[in-house]
C-alpha cells in the first residue's frame, strides 16, 4: 500500500520502519530532515509538505504530541486535507482529545476522506517490537482498509467503537496507568518510612491481587531509583490535561485522576518532565508532613 | 505438626481444610461452634478457649478481622498467650496494623513465644485453591519453622523482613489494589459518559500498559454490573483506616490513598459495605457535577 507517515519521534521511527519492512511504499514528511534520514536510506521517499505526502499516499499515519499538532497537520497550510484524494484515510495514532478526533473526522468526511483514531499503549519498547496495543475508533469499513497496516505495528487491535472511541479508550488507559504509578509511589514511600526493603515488597505484591504491568516495570524503576525515561512524564502530564478537560465538559467526577494530575503538576514544577513518571515517588519524598 | 486455627470465615475455612488435608493434626477454636462443624467432621479437634487451643498446638494460625480481634485472641482472658508453651509460634494472617503486629510480637518474645505476621492476597478464590500470595514478617528462624504450613496455603511466600514487614507489604498491596479499582471505576464512568462500550474498552486496555489483575477481575464485574461480593468492600474500608492511621503517625503523604478512603466512606454510607468494591463505580454514578 502507498503509506505516508508523520511523527518520526521515538515511537514513530521504529513504527515507520516496520511498515517499510512489511513491504509498503513509504513516504514521510518531517519538519527536521535528519529525523527521516535512516528511513530514506531504507527506501522511503521524503515529501516537501504534508499535502504532498497525502497526494502520494492512500493512507497517512500520524503520531505526534498534541491535538493542535494534528489539527495543523490535517487542515493547516499545505495540510494533509489539501493533498488527499477522495477515499484517502488519515490514521491518527497520537493521544489527543476525543472531541478533536470527532471534529477532524467530520471535516474530512465532507471531503470524502476517512479517519481512524488509533492511539497506542506500550511505549517505545512495544513500538520497536511491534507489540503495541492499538485502540481504534472508526467506521468499520475504514478500519478494515487499514487493518493490515496496524497489524504490522501492534500485537492487539481492538475496534472500540465509532470515531473518537479509540481516544476515549486511550484516556481510560492513561488514567489507570498513571494512577497505578502514583499508587505504587505511595506504597513504596510508606514502606520506606517503615524501613522495609522495597524490592521484597514489590516481589510479594507481584504474586497477589495488586499485580500489574505497572508494578512490574515502573515499580522496578522505583526500587532501583532509576528515573531516566522510560516514558517521559511530560507526556502523561499532557494526557491528564486532556482527561480533566473532557471530564469537566461531561460533568464526570474523577477524584483520583484529579489528584494524580496535581501530583504531575508538582513533578513538572520540579523540572522532571523529561524523566520517567516513576518520578512521582520523588514528588512524595519532597513533602514533609507536620514538619515544624 | 500440631496446628491450631482461629478464624473460620470465608477465607479461614478452606485454609484450615488444606492444613488437615496436608496431614497436620488440627485443632480449632470458634466463637460459633457451627463454623467448625465441617472441620470437626474431617478430624479436627474443637477446643473450649484460645488458651486450650494454644496448649494443644505447636503453632496457632489466626485470620480474623481487626487489630483488636488479634489482641484479644492473644492476650485477652483465656488467650493464646496463656496456653502456649515456650517455643510456640503465633502466625497471624489477618490484615492488621504493623504497629500492633510489632507490639504483640514483643509481648510474646518476653514469654519465649514466636510471632509471624503473614497476611495474604488473593481472596476467597485463592484461599480455596491454595494459591494465596503470602507476605511474611518474622525472624528467619520462626518463618522457617512454619514455612511448610504456609506453603500448604499459598502459591508464593515472600519473607519481606522483620516482624511487621508482612503487614507493611499488605498495606501496600491494599493501597495499590483499591486505587486500581477506583481508577478503573473512573475510567469506566468516563467511557460511559462518552457512550463507548465498556467491554471493548476493557478488552483494549488488557493488551497494554494498563493491564492488571484488577482490570481483569474487578473491571469485568464493572462491565457486567455485578456488584455481589467478591471482596466485601467493608474490609477494604477497614484496611484504608489502618493505612491512613499509619501514614499520619509516620508523616507520610498519601494523596490518592486518602482520596480512595473518602470514596470508600461514601460507599459505606450508601450501605454497600457487604457488596464488592466494584461498587466504587456506583459511588461515582451518584454524583452529579454541575447539576443545577
Coordinates of C-alpha atoms in Angstrom, one line a residue:
Chain A
X1 CA 0.0 0.0 0.0
X2 CA 1.2 3.6 -0.5
X3 CA 1.5 4.8 3.1
X4 CA 2.5 8.2 4.4
X5 CA 4.0 8.8 7.9
X6 CA 4.4 11.9 10.0
X7 CA 5.9 11.9 13.5
X8 CA 9.3 10.4 13.4
X9 CA 10.0 10.5 17.1
X10 CA 11.0 7.8 19.5
X11 CA 7.7 5.9 18.8
X12 CA 7.2 6.8 15.2
X13 CA 10.7 5.9 13.8
X14 CA 10.5 2.2 14.6
X15 CA 6.8 2.1 13.6
X16 CA 7.6 3.6 10.2
X17 CA 10.5 1.1 9.8
X18 CA 8.1 -1.8 10.4
X19 CA 5.8 -0.5 7.6
X20 CA 8.8 -0.4 5.2
X21 CA 9.9 -3.9 6.2
X22 CA 6.3 -5.1 5.6
X23 CA 6.8 -4.1 2.0
X24 CA 4.7 -0.9 1.9
X25 CA 5.7 2.0 -0.3
X26 CA 6.5 4.6 2.4
X27 CA 6.6 8.4 2.1
X28 CA 7.5 10.6 5.1
X29 CA 7.3 14.2 6.0
X30 CA 9.4 15.7 8.8
X31 CA 10.0 19.2 10.0
X32 CA 13.6 18.3 10.6
X33 CA 15.0 16.3 7.6
X34 CA 17.6 14.4 9.8
X35 CA 14.7 12.6 11.6
X36 CA 13.9 10.9 8.3
X37 CA 17.5 10.1 7.2
X38 CA 17.5 6.4 8.3
X39 CA 14.1 5.7 6.7
X40 CA 15.1 7.4 3.4
X41 CA 18.3 5.3 3.4
X42 CA 16.0 2.2 3.6
X43 CA 13.9 3.4 0.6
X44 CA 11.3 5.9 2.0
X45 CA 10.5 9.0 -0.1
X46 CA 10.7 12.4 1.6
X47 CA 7.9 14.8 0.7
X48 CA 8.1 18.6 1.0
X49 CA 4.8 19.3 2.7
X50 CA 2.0 17.3 4.4
X51 CA -0.1 18.0 1.3
X52 CA 2.5 16.4 -1.0
X53 CA 2.7 13.4 1.4
X54 CA -1.1 12.9 1.3
X55 CA -1.1 13.2 -2.5
X56 CA 1.4 10.4 -2.7
X57 CA -0.4 8.1 -0.2
X58 CA -3.6 6.1 0.1
X59 CA -3.3 6.2 3.9
X60 CA -1.4 8.7 6.1
X61 CA -0.4 7.7 9.6
X62 CA 0.4 10.4 12.1
X63 CA 1.8 10.1 15.6
X64 CA 2.6 13.5 17.1
X65 CA 2.1 15.1 20.5
X66 CA -0.9 17.5 20.9
X67 CA -4.4 18.0 19.5
X68 CA -3.2 21.2 17.9
X69 CA -0.3 19.4 16.1
X70 CA -2.8 17.0 14.5
X71 CA -5.2 19.8 13.5
X72 CA -2.3 21.8 11.9
X73 CA -1.1 18.7 10.0
X74 CA -4.6 18.0 8.7
X75 CA -6.1 21.4 7.9
X76 CA -3.2 23.9 8.3
X77 CA -1.5 25.5 5.3
X78 CA -0.3 22.7 2.9
X79 CA -2.0 20.2 5.2
X80 CA -2.9 16.6 4.5
X81 CA -6.5 17.6 3.6
X82 CA -5.3 19.6 0.7
X83 CA -3.5 16.6 -0.8
X84 CA -5.6 13.5 -0.1
X85 CA -7.7 12.2 -3.0
X86 CA -11.3 11.1 -2.2
X87 CA -11.1 7.8 -0.4
X88 CA -7.9 8.6 1.4
X89 CA -7.7 7.8 5.1
X90 CA -5.9 9.7 7.9
X91 CA -5.0 7.2 10.7
X92 CA -4.0 9.3 13.8
X93 CA -2.1 7.3 16.4
X94 CA -1.4 10.3 18.6
X95 CA -3.0 10.7 22.0
X96 CA -5.4 13.6 21.6
X97 CA -8.8 14.7 22.8
X98 CA -11.8 12.6 21.6
X99 CA -13.6 15.8 20.7
X100 CA -10.7 16.8 18.4
X101 CA -10.8 13.4 16.7
X102 CA -14.5 13.7 16.1
X103 CA -14.2 17.2 14.8
X104 CA -11.4 16.3 12.3
X105 CA -13.3 13.2 11.2
X106 CA -16.3 15.3 10.4
X107 CA -14.4 17.8 8.4
X108 CA -12.6 15.0 6.5
X109 CA -16.0 13.3 5.8
X110 CA -17.2 16.4 3.9
X111 CA -14.2 15.8 1.6
X112 CA -14.8 12.1 1.2
X113 CA -11.7 11.3 3.3
X114 CA -11.8 8.7 6.1
X115 CA -10.5 8.9 9.6
X116 CA -9.3 6.3 12.1
X117 CA -8.2 7.2 15.6
X118 CA -5.8 4.5 16.7
X119 CA -3.8 5.5 19.8
X120 CA -1.5 3.0 21.3
X121 CA -0.2 1.7 24.6
X122 CA 3.1 0.0 25.3
X123 CA 5.7 2.7 24.8
X124 CA 8.9 2.8 22.8
X125 CA 9.7 -0.8 23.7
X126 CA 6.5 -2.1 22.2
X127 CA 6.9 0.3 19.2
X128 CA 10.3 -1.3 18.5
X129 CA 9.0 -4.9 19.0
X130 CA 5.7 -4.2 17.0
X131 CA 3.8 -5.3 20.1
X132 CA 1.7 -2.1 20.6
X133 CA -1.8 -2.4 21.9
X134 CA -3.9 -0.4 19.5
X135 CA -7.4 1.0 20.4
X136 CA -9.3 2.1 17.3
X137 CA -12.2 4.4 16.8
X138 CA -13.5 4.4 13.3
X139 CA -16.2 3.3 10.8
X140 CA -15.8 -0.4 10.4
X141 CA -15.1 -0.1 6.6
X142 CA -12.3 2.4 7.2
X143 CA -10.7 0.3 9.9
X144 CA -10.8 -2.8 7.6
X145 CA -8.8 -1.0 4.9
X146 CA -6.0 0.0 7.3
X147 CA -6.1 -3.2 9.4
X148 CA -3.0 -4.8 7.7
X149 CA -1.0 -1.6 8.4
X150 CA -2.0 -1.6 12.1
X151 CA -1.2 -5.3 12.5
X152 CA 2.3 -4.6 11.3
X153 CA 2.7 -2.3 14.3
X154 CA 0.8 -3.9 17.1
X155 CA 0.0 -7.2 18.8
X156 CA -3.6 -6.4 19.7
X157 CA -6.0 -4.2 17.8
X158 CA -9.4 -3.6 19.3
X159 CA -12.2 -1.8 17.4
X160 CA -13.5 0.1 20.4
X161 CA -16.3 1.9 18.6
X162 CA -17.1 4.9 16.3
X163 CA -14.6 7.7 15.6
X164 CA -13.3 9.1 18.9
X165 CA -13.8 5.8 20.8
X166 CA -10.1 4.9 20.4
X167 CA -9.2 8.2 22.1
X168 CA -11.7 7.5 24.9
X169 CA -10.1 4.1 25.5
X170 CA -6.6 5.7 25.5
X171 CA -7.8 8.3 28.0
X172 CA -9.0 5.4 30.2
X173 CA -5.7 3.6 29.7
X174 CA -3.7 6.7 30.8
X175 CA -5.9 7.3 33.8
X176 CA -5.5 3.8 35.0
X177 CA -1.8 3.5 34.3
X178 CA -0.7 6.7 35.9
X179 CA -3.0 6.2 38.9
X180 CA -1.2 2.9 39.3
X181 CA 2.2 4.6 39.1
X182 CA 1.0 7.1 41.8
X183 CA -0.4 4.3 44.0
X184 CA 2.9 2.4 43.6
X185 CA 4.8 5.5 44.6
X186 CA 2.7 6.0 47.7
X187 CA 3.1 2.3 48.7
X188 CA 6.8 2.5 48.2
X189 CA 7.0 5.7 50.2
X190 CA 5.1 4.2 53.0
X191 CA 7.2 1.0 53.0
X192 CA 10.3 3.2 53.1
X193 CA 9.0 5.1 56.1
X194 CA 8.6 1.7 57.8
X195 CA 12.2 0.8 56.9
X196 CA 11.0 -2.2 54.9
X197 CA 13.0 -3.5 51.8
X198 CA 11.2 -2.2 48.7
X199 CA 12.5 -4.9 46.4
X200 CA 10.9 -7.6 48.6
X201 CA 7.7 -5.7 48.9
X202 CA 7.5 -5.5 45.2
X203 CA 8.2 -9.2 44.8
X204 CA 5.5 -10.0 47.4
X205 CA 2.9 -7.8 45.7
X206 CA 3.6 -9.3 42.2
X207 CA 2.1 -12.6 43.5
X208 CA -1.2 -11.2 44.6
X209 CA -4.2 -9.0 43.6
X210 CA -2.1 -5.9 43.3
X211 CA 0.0 -7.4 40.4
X212 CA 0.1 -5.3 37.3
X213 CA 2.3 -4.3 34.3
X214 CA 3.0 -1.0 36.1
X215 CA 4.2 -2.7 39.3
X216 CA 6.4 -5.0 37.2
X217 CA 8.0 -2.2 35.1
X218 CA 7.6 1.1 36.8
X219 CA 7.7 -0.4 40.3
X220 CA 11.0 -1.9 39.4
X221 CA 12.3 1.5 38.4
X222 CA 11.2 2.9 41.7
X223 CA 13.0 0.1 43.6
X224 CA 16.2 0.8 41.6
X225 CA 15.7 4.6 41.8
X226 CA 16.1 4.7 38.0
X227 CA 14.3 7.8 37.0
X228 CA 15.7 8.1 33.4
X229 CA 12.8 7.9 30.9
X230 CA 11.2 5.2 30.1
X231 CA 8.1 7.3 29.4
X232 CA 8.7 11.0 29.7
X233 CA 6.4 12.3 32.4
X234 CA 5.6 15.4 30.4
X235 CA 3.5 13.2 28.1
X236 CA 1.4 11.9 30.9
X237 CA 1.1 15.4 32.2
X238 CA -0.3 16.4 28.8
X239 CA -2.7 13.4 28.8
X240 CA -4.1 14.3 32.2
X241 CA -4.9 17.8 30.9
X242 CA -7.0 16.2 28.2
X243 CA -8.7 13.8 30.6
X244 CA -9.7 16.5 33.1
X245 CA -10.9 18.9 30.3
X246 CA -13.2 16.1 29.0
X247 CA -14.4 15.3 32.5
X248 CA -15.3 18.9 33.1
X249 CA -17.1 19.1 29.8
X250 CA -19.1 16.0 30.5
X251 CA -19.7 16.7 34.2
X252 CA -17.9 13.5 35.3
X253 CA -16.3 13.3 38.7
X254 CA -12.8 11.8 38.6
X255 CA -11.4 12.2 42.2
X256 CA -8.2 10.3 41.9
X257 CA -7.4 11.4 38.3
X258 CA -7.7 15.0 39.5
X259 CA -5.3 14.2 42.4
X260 CA -2.9 12.4 40.1
X261 CA -3.0 15.5 37.8
X262 CA -1.9 17.7 40.7
X263 CA 1.0 15.3 41.5
X264 CA 2.0 15.5 37.9
X265 CA 1.9 19.3 38.1
X266 CA 4.3 19.2 41.0
X267 CA 6.5 16.8 39.1
X268 CA 6.7 19.2 36.2
X269 CA 7.4 22.2 38.5
X270 CA 10.3 20.2 39.9
X271 CA 11.8 20.0 36.4
X272 CA 11.4 16.3 36.0
X273 CA 9.2 16.4 32.8
X274 CA 11.8 14.6 30.7
X275 CA 12.3 11.9 33.4
X276 CA 10.2 8.8 33.9
X277 CA 6.8 9.1 35.6
X278 CA 8.4 6.9 38.3
X279 CA 9.5 10.4 39.5
X280 CA 6.1 10.6 41.2
X281 CA 7.9 8.9 44.0
X282 CA 10.3 11.8 44.2
X283 CA 7.4 14.2 44.4
X284 CA 6.2 12.5 47.6
X285 CA 9.7 12.5 49.0
X286 CA 9.8 16.3 48.7
X287 CA 6.9 16.7 51.1
X288 CA 7.4 16.9 54.8
X289 CA 4.2 16.3 56.7
X290 CA 3.9 18.0 60.0
X291 CA 7.5 19.3 59.8
X292 CA 7.8 22.4 62.0
Chain B
X1 CA 2.6 -30.7 63.1
X2 CA 0.1 -29.9 65.8
X3 CA -1.6 -26.8 64.4
X4 CA -4.3 -24.6 65.9
X5 CA -6.6 -22.4 63.8
X6 CA -8.8 -19.5 64.7
X7 CA -10.9 -17.5 62.2
X8 CA -13.2 -19.9 60.3
X9 CA -14.7 -17.4 57.9
X10 CA -14.8 -17.4 54.2
X11 CA -11.0 -17.4 53.9
X12 CA -10.2 -19.4 57.0
X13 CA -12.4 -22.4 56.4
X14 CA -10.8 -23.6 53.2
X15 CA -7.3 -22.7 54.6
X16 CA -7.9 -24.9 57.7
X17 CA -9.1 -27.7 55.4
X18 CA -5.9 -27.6 53.4
X19 CA -3.9 -28.0 56.6
X20 CA -6.0 -31.1 57.6
X21 CA -5.5 -32.5 54.1
X22 CA -1.8 -31.9 54.3
X23 CA -1.8 -34.3 57.2
X24 CA -1.4 -31.9 60.1
X25 CA -3.2 -32.5 63.5
X26 CA -5.6 -29.6 63.5
X27 CA -7.3 -28.0 66.5
X28 CA -9.8 -25.2 66.1
X29 CA -11.5 -22.7 68.3
X30 CA -14.6 -20.8 67.1
X31 CA -17.0 -18.5 68.9
X32 CA -19.8 -20.1 67.0
X33 CA -19.5 -23.9 67.1
X34 CA -21.3 -24.4 63.8
X35 CA -18.4 -22.6 62.0
X36 CA -16.2 -25.6 62.9
X37 CA -18.6 -28.4 62.1
X38 CA -17.2 -29.4 58.7
X39 CA -13.7 -29.4 60.0
X40 CA -14.5 -31.4 63.1
X41 CA -16.2 -34.0 60.8
X42 CA -12.9 -34.2 58.9
X43 CA -11.0 -34.9 62.1
X44 CA -10.2 -31.5 63.7
X45 CA -10.5 -31.2 67.5
X46 CA -12.5 -28.4 68.9
X47 CA -11.1 -26.5 71.9
X48 CA -13.0 -24.6 74.5
X49 CA -10.8 -21.5 74.7
X50 CA -7.9 -20.0 72.7
X51 CA -5.7 -20.9 75.7
X52 CA -6.7 -24.6 75.4
X53 CA -6.0 -24.3 71.6
X54 CA -2.5 -22.9 72.2
X55 CA -1.8 -25.6 74.8
X56 CA -2.7 -28.3 72.2
X57 CA -0.6 -26.7 69.4
X58 CA 3.0 -26.0 68.4
X59 CA 1.8 -23.3 66.0
X60 CA -1.5 -21.4 66.0
X61 CA -2.7 -19.6 62.9
X62 CA -5.2 -16.8 63.2
X63 CA -7.1 -15.0 60.4
X64 CA -9.7 -12.6 61.8
X65 CA -10.7 -9.0 61.0
X66 CA -9.4 -6.3 63.3
X67 CA -6.2 -5.5 65.2
X68 CA -8.4 -5.6 68.4
X69 CA -9.6 -9.1 67.5
X70 CA -6.0 -10.4 67.3
X71 CA -5.0 -8.6 70.5
X72 CA -8.0 -10.2 72.4
X73 CA -7.2 -13.6 71.0
X74 CA -3.6 -13.4 72.0
X75 CA -3.6 -11.6 75.4
X76 CA -7.3 -11.4 76.4
X77 CA -8.9 -13.7 79.0
X78 CA -8.1 -17.3 78.3
X79 CA -6.0 -16.1 75.4
X80 CA -3.4 -17.9 73.3
X81 CA -0.5 -16.5 75.4
X82 CA -1.9 -18.2 78.5
X83 CA -1.7 -21.6 76.7
X84 CA 1.4 -21.6 74.5
X85 CA 4.4 -23.5 75.7
X86 CA 7.8 -21.8 75.3
X87 CA 8.8 -22.2 71.6
X88 CA 5.2 -21.9 70.4
X89 CA 4.5 -19.6 67.4
X90 CA 1.5 -17.4 66.6
X91 CA 1.1 -17.0 62.9
X92 CA -1.3 -14.1 62.3
X93 CA -2.7 -14.0 58.7
X94 CA -5.2 -11.2 59.4
X95 CA -4.7 -7.7 57.9
X96 CA -3.9 -5.5 60.9
X97 CA -1.7 -2.6 61.8
X98 CA 2.1 -3.2 61.6
X99 CA 2.4 -1.5 65.0
X100 CA 0.0 -4.0 66.5
X101 CA 2.0 -6.8 65.0
X102 CA 5.2 -5.5 66.4
X103 CA 3.7 -4.9 69.9
X104 CA 2.2 -8.4 70.1
X105 CA 5.5 -9.9 68.9
X106 CA 7.4 -8.0 71.6
X107 CA 5.0 -9.2 74.4
X108 CA 5.2 -12.8 73.1
X109 CA 9.0 -12.6 72.9
X110 CA 9.1 -12.0 76.7
X111 CA 7.4 -15.4 77.1
X112 CA 9.6 -17.2 74.6
X113 CA 6.9 -17.4 72.1
X114 CA 7.4 -16.6 68.4
X115 CA 5.4 -14.4 66.0
X116 CA 5.0 -14.4 62.3
X117 CA 2.8 -11.8 60.5
X118 CA 1.7 -13.5 57.3
X119 CA -1.2 -11.6 55.7
X120 CA -2.4 -12.8 52.3
X121 CA -3.6 -11.5 49.0
X122 CA -5.9 -13.3 46.5
X123 CA -9.3 -13.5 48.3
X124 CA -11.6 -16.5 48.8
X125 CA -10.9 -18.0 45.4
X126 CA -7.1 -18.2 46.2
X127 CA -7.9 -19.5 49.7
X128 CA -9.9 -22.3 48.2
X129 CA -7.3 -23.1 45.5
X130 CA -4.3 -22.7 48.0
X131 CA -2.8 -20.1 45.7
X132 CA -2.7 -17.2 48.2
X133 CA 0.2 -14.7 47.9
X134 CA 1.7 -14.7 51.5
X135 CA 3.8 -11.7 52.7
X136 CA 5.7 -12.6 55.9
X137 CA 7.3 -10.5 58.6
X138 CA 9.3 -12.6 61.1
X139 CA 12.6 -13.6 62.4
X140 CA 14.0 -16.0 59.8
X141 CA 14.1 -19.0 62.2
X142 CA 10.4 -18.6 63.1
X143 CA 9.4 -18.4 59.5
X144 CA 11.5 -21.5 58.6
X145 CA 9.6 -23.5 61.2
X146 CA 6.2 -22.6 59.8
X147 CA 7.1 -22.5 56.1
X148 CA 5.6 -26.0 55.4
X149 CA 2.3 -24.8 56.8
X150 CA 2.3 -21.6 54.8
X151 CA 3.2 -23.5 51.6
X152 CA 0.1 -25.7 52.1
X153 CA -2.0 -22.5 51.8
X154 CA -0.2 -20.3 49.2
X155 CA 1.5 -20.2 45.9
X156 CA 4.0 -17.6 46.8
X157 CA 5.6 -16.9 50.1
X158 CA 7.9 -13.9 50.4
X159 CA 9.9 -13.1 53.6
X160 CA 9.5 -9.3 53.4
X161 CA 11.5 -8.6 56.5
X162 CA 11.3 -8.4 60.3
X163 CA 8.1 -8.6 62.3
X164 CA 5.6 -6.2 61.0
X165 CA 7.1 -6.1 57.5
X166 CA 4.4 -8.6 56.2
X167 CA 1.7 -6.1 57.4
X168 CA 3.6 -3.2 55.7
X169 CA 3.6 -5.2 52.4
X170 CA -0.1 -6.0 52.8
X171 CA -0.9 -2.3 53.4
X172 CA 1.0 -1.6 50.2
X173 CA -1.0 -4.3 48.4
X174 CA -4.3 -2.9 49.5
X175 CA -3.4 0.7 48.7
X176 CA -2.4 -0.4 45.2
X177 CA -5.3 -2.7 44.6
X178 CA -8.1 -0.4 45.7
X179 CA -6.6 2.6 44.0
X180 CA -6.6 0.4 40.8
X181 CA -10.3 -0.4 41.4
X182 CA -11.1 3.3 41.9
X183 CA -9.1 4.2 38.8
X184 CA -11.0 1.5 36.8
X185 CA -14.3 2.9 38.1
X186 CA -13.3 6.5 37.0
X187 CA -12.2 5.2 33.6
X188 CA -15.4 3.2 33.1
X189 CA -17.5 6.2 34.2
X190 CA -15.8 8.5 31.7
X191 CA -16.2 5.9 28.9
X192 CA -19.9 5.6 29.8
X193 CA -20.3 9.4 29.6
X194 CA -18.8 9.2 26.1
X195 CA -21.2 6.4 25.2
X196 CA -18.4 4.0 24.5
X197 CA -18.9 0.2 25.0
X198 CA -17.2 -0.7 28.3
X199 CA -16.5 -4.3 27.4
X200 CA -14.5 -3.2 24.4
X201 CA -12.6 -0.6 26.4
X202 CA -11.7 -3.2 28.9
X203 CA -10.5 -5.6 26.2
X204 CA -8.4 -2.8 24.6
X205 CA -6.8 -1.9 27.9
X206 CA -6.0 -5.5 28.8
X207 CA -3.5 -5.5 25.9
X208 CA -1.5 -2.5 27.1
X209 CA 0.3 -0.8 29.9
X210 CA -2.8 -0.5 32.0
X211 CA -3.3 -4.3 32.2
X212 CA -3.7 -5.6 35.7
X213 CA -5.3 -8.3 37.8
X214 CA -7.8 -5.7 39.0
X215 CA -8.8 -4.7 35.4
X216 CA -9.2 -8.4 34.6
X217 CA -11.4 -9.3 37.6
X218 CA -13.0 -6.2 39.1
X219 CA -13.1 -4.4 35.7
X220 CA -15.1 -7.4 34.4
X221 CA -17.5 -7.0 37.3
X222 CA -18.0 -3.4 36.5
X223 CA -18.7 -4.2 32.8
X224 CA -21.2 -6.8 33.9
X225 CA -22.6 -4.5 36.7
X226 CA -22.1 -7.5 39.1
X227 CA -21.7 -5.9 42.5
X228 CA -22.3 -9.0 44.5
X229 CA -19.1 -9.7 46.6
X230 CA -16.3 -10.9 45.5
X231 CA -14.5 -9.0 48.2
X232 CA -16.7 -7.2 50.7
X233 CA -16.0 -3.5 50.4
X234 CA -16.2 -3.1 54.2
X235 CA -12.9 -5.0 54.5
X236 CA -11.1 -2.6 52.2
X237 CA -12.7 0.3 54.1
X238 CA -11.2 -1.1 57.3
X239 CA -7.8 -1.6 55.6
X240 CA -7.7 2.1 54.5
X241 CA -8.4 3.2 58.0
X242 CA -5.2 1.3 59.0
X243 CA -3.2 2.7 56.1
X244 CA -4.1 6.4 56.8
X245 CA -3.5 6.0 60.6
X246 CA 0.0 4.7 59.9
X247 CA 0.6 7.4 57.3
X248 CA -0.4 10.1 59.9
X249 CA 1.8 8.6 62.5
X250 CA 4.8 8.4 60.2
X251 CA 4.2 11.8 58.5
X252 CA 3.9 10.3 55.0
X253 CA 1.7 12.0 52.4
X254 CA -0.6 9.6 50.6
X255 CA -2.7 11.8 48.3
X256 CA -4.6 9.2 46.3
X257 CA -4.9 6.7 49.2
X258 CA -6.6 9.5 51.2
X259 CA -9.0 10.1 48.3
X260 CA -9.7 6.4 47.9
X261 CA -10.5 6.3 51.6
X262 CA -13.1 9.0 51.1
X263 CA -14.7 7.2 48.2
X264 CA -14.9 4.1 50.4
X265 CA -16.5 6.2 53.2
X266 CA -19.2 7.2 50.7
X267 CA -19.6 3.7 49.6
X268 CA -20.2 2.6 53.2
X269 CA -22.7 5.4 53.8
X270 CA -24.6 4.2 50.8
X271 CA -25.0 0.8 52.5
X272 CA -22.8 -1.1 50.1
X273 CA -20.3 -2.5 52.6
X274 CA -21.3 -6.1 52.0
X275 CA -21.1 -5.7 48.2
X276 CA -18.0 -5.9 46.1
X277 CA -15.6 -3.0 46.0
X278 CA -16.5 -2.7 42.3
X279 CA -19.3 -0.6 43.9
X280 CA -16.9 2.4 43.8
X281 CA -18.3 2.8 40.3
X282 CA -21.8 3.3 41.8
X283 CA -20.4 5.9 44.1
X284 CA -19.3 8.0 41.1
X285 CA -22.6 7.5 39.4
X286 CA -24.4 9.0 42.4
X287 CA -22.6 12.3 41.9
X288 CA -24.0 15.0 39.6
X289 CA -21.3 17.5 38.7
X290 CA -22.6 21.0 37.9
X291 CA -26.2 19.8 38.1
X292 CA -28.4 22.8 38.8

